[in-house]
Coordinates of N, CA, C and O in Angstrom, one line a residue:
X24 N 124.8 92.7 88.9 CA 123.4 92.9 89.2 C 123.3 93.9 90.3 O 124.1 94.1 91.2
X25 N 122.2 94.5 90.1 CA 121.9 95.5 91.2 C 120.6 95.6 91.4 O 119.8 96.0 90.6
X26 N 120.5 95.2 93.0 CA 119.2 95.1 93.7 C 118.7 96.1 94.5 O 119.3 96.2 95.6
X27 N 117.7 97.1 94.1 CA 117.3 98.0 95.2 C 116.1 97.7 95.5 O 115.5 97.2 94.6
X28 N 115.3 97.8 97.0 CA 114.5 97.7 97.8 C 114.3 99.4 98.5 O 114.7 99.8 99.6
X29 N 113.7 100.2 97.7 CA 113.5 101.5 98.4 C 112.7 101.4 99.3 O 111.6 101.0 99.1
X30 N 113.0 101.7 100.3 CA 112.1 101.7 101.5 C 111.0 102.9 101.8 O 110.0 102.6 102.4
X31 N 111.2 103.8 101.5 CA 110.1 104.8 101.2 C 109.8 105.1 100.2 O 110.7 105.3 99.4
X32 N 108.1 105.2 99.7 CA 107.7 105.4 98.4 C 107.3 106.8 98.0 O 106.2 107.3 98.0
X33 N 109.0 107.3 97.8 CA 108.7 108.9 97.4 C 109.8 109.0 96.4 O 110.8 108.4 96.6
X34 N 109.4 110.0 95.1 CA 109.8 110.2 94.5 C 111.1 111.0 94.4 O 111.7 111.3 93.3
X35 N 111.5 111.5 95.6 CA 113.1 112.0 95.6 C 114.3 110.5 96.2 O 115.5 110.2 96.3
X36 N 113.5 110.2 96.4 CA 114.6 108.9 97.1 C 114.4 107.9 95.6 O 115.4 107.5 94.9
X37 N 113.6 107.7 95.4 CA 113.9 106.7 93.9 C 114.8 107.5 93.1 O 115.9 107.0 92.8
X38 N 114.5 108.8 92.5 CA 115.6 109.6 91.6 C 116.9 109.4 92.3 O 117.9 108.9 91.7
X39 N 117.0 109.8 93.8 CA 118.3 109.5 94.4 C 119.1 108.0 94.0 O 120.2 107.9 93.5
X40 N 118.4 107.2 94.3 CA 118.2 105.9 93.9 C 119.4 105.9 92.7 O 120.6 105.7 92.6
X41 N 118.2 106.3 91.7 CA 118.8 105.7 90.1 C 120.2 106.8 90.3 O 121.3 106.3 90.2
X42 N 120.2 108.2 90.5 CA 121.5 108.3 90.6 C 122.6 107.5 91.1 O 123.6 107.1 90.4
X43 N 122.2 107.3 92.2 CA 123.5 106.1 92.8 C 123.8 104.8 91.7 O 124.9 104.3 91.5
X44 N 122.5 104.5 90.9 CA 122.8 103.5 90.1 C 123.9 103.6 89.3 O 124.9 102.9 89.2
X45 N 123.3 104.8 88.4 CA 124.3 105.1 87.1 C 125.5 105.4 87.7 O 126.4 105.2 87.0
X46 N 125.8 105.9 89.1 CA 127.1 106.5 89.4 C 128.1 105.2 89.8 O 129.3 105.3 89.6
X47 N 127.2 103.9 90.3 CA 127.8 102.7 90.2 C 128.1 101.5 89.2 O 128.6 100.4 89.3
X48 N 127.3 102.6 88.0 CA 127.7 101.8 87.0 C 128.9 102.0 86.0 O 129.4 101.3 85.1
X49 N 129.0 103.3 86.4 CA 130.5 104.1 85.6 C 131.8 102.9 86.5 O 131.5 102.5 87.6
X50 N 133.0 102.7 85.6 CA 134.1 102.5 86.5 C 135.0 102.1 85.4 O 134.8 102.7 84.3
X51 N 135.9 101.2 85.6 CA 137.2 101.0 85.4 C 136.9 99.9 84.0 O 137.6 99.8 83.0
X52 N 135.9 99.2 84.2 CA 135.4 97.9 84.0 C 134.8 98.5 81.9 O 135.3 99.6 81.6
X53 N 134.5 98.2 81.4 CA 134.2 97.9 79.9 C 132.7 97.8 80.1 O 132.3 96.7 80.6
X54 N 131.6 98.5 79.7 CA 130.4 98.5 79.4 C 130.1 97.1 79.2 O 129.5 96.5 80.2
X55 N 130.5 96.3 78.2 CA 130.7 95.1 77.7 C 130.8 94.3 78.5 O 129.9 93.5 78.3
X56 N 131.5 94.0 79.4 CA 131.9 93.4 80.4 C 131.2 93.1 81.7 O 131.4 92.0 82.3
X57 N 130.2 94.3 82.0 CA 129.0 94.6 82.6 C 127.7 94.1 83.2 O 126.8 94.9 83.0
X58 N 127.4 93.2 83.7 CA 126.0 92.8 84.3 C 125.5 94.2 84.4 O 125.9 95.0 85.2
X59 N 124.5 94.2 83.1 CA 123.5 95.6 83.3 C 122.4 95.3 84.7 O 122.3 96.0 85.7
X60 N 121.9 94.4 84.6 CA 120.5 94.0 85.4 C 120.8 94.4 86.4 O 121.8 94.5 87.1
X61 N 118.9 95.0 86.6 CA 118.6 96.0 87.8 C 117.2 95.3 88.1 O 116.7 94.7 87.2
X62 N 116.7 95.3 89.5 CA 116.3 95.1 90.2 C 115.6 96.1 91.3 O 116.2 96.6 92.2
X63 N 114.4 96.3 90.8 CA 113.8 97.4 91.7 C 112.7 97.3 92.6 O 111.8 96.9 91.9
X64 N 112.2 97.3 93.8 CA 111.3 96.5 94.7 C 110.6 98.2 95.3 O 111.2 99.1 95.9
X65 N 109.5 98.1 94.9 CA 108.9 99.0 95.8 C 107.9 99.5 95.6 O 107.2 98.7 95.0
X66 N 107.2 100.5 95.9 CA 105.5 100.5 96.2 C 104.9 100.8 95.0 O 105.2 101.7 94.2
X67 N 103.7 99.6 94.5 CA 103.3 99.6 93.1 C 102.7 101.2 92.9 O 102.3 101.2 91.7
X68 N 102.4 102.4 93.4 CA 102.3 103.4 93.1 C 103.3 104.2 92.6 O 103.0 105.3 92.3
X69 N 104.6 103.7 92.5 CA 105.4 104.4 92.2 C 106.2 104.2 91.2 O 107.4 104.6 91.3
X70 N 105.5 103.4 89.9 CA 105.6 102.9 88.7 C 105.9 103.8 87.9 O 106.9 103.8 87.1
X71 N 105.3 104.6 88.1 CA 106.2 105.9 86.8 C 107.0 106.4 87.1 O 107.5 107.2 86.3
X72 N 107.4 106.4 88.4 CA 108.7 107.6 88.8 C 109.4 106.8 88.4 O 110.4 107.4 87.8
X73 N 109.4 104.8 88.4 CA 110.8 104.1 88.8 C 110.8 104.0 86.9 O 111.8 104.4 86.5
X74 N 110.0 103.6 86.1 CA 110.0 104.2 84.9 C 110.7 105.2 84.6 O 111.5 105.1 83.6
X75 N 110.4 106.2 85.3 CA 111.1 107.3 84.5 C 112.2 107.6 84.5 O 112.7 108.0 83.4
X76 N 113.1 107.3 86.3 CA 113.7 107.6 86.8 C 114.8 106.6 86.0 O 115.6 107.1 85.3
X77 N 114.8 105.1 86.3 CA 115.5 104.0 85.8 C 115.0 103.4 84.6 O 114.2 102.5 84.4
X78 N 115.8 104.3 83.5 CA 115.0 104.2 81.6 C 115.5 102.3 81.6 O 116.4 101.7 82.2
X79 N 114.3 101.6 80.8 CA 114.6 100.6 80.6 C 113.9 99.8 81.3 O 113.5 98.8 80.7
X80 N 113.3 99.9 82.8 CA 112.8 98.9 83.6 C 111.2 98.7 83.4 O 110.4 99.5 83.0
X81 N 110.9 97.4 83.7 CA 109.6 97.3 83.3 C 108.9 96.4 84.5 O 109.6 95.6 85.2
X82 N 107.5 96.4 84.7 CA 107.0 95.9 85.9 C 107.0 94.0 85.4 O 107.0 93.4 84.3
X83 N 106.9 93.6 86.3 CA 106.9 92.1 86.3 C 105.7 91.8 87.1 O 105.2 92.5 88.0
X84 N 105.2 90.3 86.8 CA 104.2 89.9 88.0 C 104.4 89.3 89.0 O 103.5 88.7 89.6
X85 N 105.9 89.3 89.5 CA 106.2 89.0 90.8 C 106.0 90.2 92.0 O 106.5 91.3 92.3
X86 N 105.2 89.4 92.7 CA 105.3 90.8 93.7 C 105.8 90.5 95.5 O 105.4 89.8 96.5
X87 N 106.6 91.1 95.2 CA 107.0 91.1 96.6 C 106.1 91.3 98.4 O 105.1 92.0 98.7
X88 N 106.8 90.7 99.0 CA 105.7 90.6 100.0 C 106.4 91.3 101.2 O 107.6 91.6 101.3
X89 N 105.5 91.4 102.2 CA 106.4 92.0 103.9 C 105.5 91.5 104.7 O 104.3 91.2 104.5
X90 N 106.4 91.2 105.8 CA 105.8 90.6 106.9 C 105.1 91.2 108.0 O 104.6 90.6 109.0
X91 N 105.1 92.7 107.5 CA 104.6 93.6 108.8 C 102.9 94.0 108.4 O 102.3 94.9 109.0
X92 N 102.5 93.4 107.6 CA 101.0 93.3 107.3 C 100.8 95.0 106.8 O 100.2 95.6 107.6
X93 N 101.3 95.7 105.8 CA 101.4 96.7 105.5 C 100.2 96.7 104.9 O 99.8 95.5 104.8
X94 N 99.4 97.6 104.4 CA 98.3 97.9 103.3 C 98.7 98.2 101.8 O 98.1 97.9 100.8
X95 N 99.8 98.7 101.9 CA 100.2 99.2 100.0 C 100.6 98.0 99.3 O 101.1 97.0 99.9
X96 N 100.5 98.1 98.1 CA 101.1 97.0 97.4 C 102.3 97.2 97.3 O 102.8 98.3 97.6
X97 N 103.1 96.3 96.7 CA 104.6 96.3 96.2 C 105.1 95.3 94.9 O 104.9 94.2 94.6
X98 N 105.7 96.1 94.6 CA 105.5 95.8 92.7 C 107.3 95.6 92.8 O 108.1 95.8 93.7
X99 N 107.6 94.9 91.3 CA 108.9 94.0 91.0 C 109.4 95.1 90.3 O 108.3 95.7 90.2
X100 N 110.2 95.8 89.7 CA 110.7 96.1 87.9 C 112.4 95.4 87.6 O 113.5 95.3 88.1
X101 N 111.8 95.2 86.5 CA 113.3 94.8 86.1 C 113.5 95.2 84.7 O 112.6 95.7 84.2
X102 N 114.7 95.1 83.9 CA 115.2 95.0 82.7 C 116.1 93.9 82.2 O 117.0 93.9 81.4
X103 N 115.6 93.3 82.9 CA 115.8 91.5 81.6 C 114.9 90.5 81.5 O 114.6 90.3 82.7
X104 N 114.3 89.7 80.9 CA 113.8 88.8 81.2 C 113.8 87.7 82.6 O 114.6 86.9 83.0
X105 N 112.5 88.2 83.0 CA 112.5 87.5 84.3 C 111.4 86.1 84.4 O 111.4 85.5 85.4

């Protein structure tokens, strides 16, 4: 499983993001073998980049919360049944 929490909501650090994903998802290991599930946490404005960026993920109605009394929202995505 792989949990990201992007901490800024901009669209070159999410693409960065899903890069690192796929590049941690190549290895030694058998596709098959694999925990695909992803885990994406970050500002519900930024739904279609993490869409775009991370094919497969979809928003959930869990929403994440912070304790520094921020104004933006913040939205779940996943790809599996959550």
């Amino acid at each position: 499983m792989c949990v990201i929490c992007s901490r800024f909501a901009s669209k070159l650090i999410l693409q960065t993001d899903a890069e690192t994903v796929k590049w941690l998802w190549k290895g030694p290991r058998d596709s098959a073998d694999r925990d695909s599930r992803r885990v994406i946490c970050t500002g519900q404005t930024m739904e279609d980049v993490v869409v775009e960026a991370f094919i497969g993920l979809k928003q959930v109605s869990f929403e994440p919360a912070h304790t520094a009394k921020l104004d933006n929202k913040y939205a779940c995505f996943v790809d599996f049944e959550f």
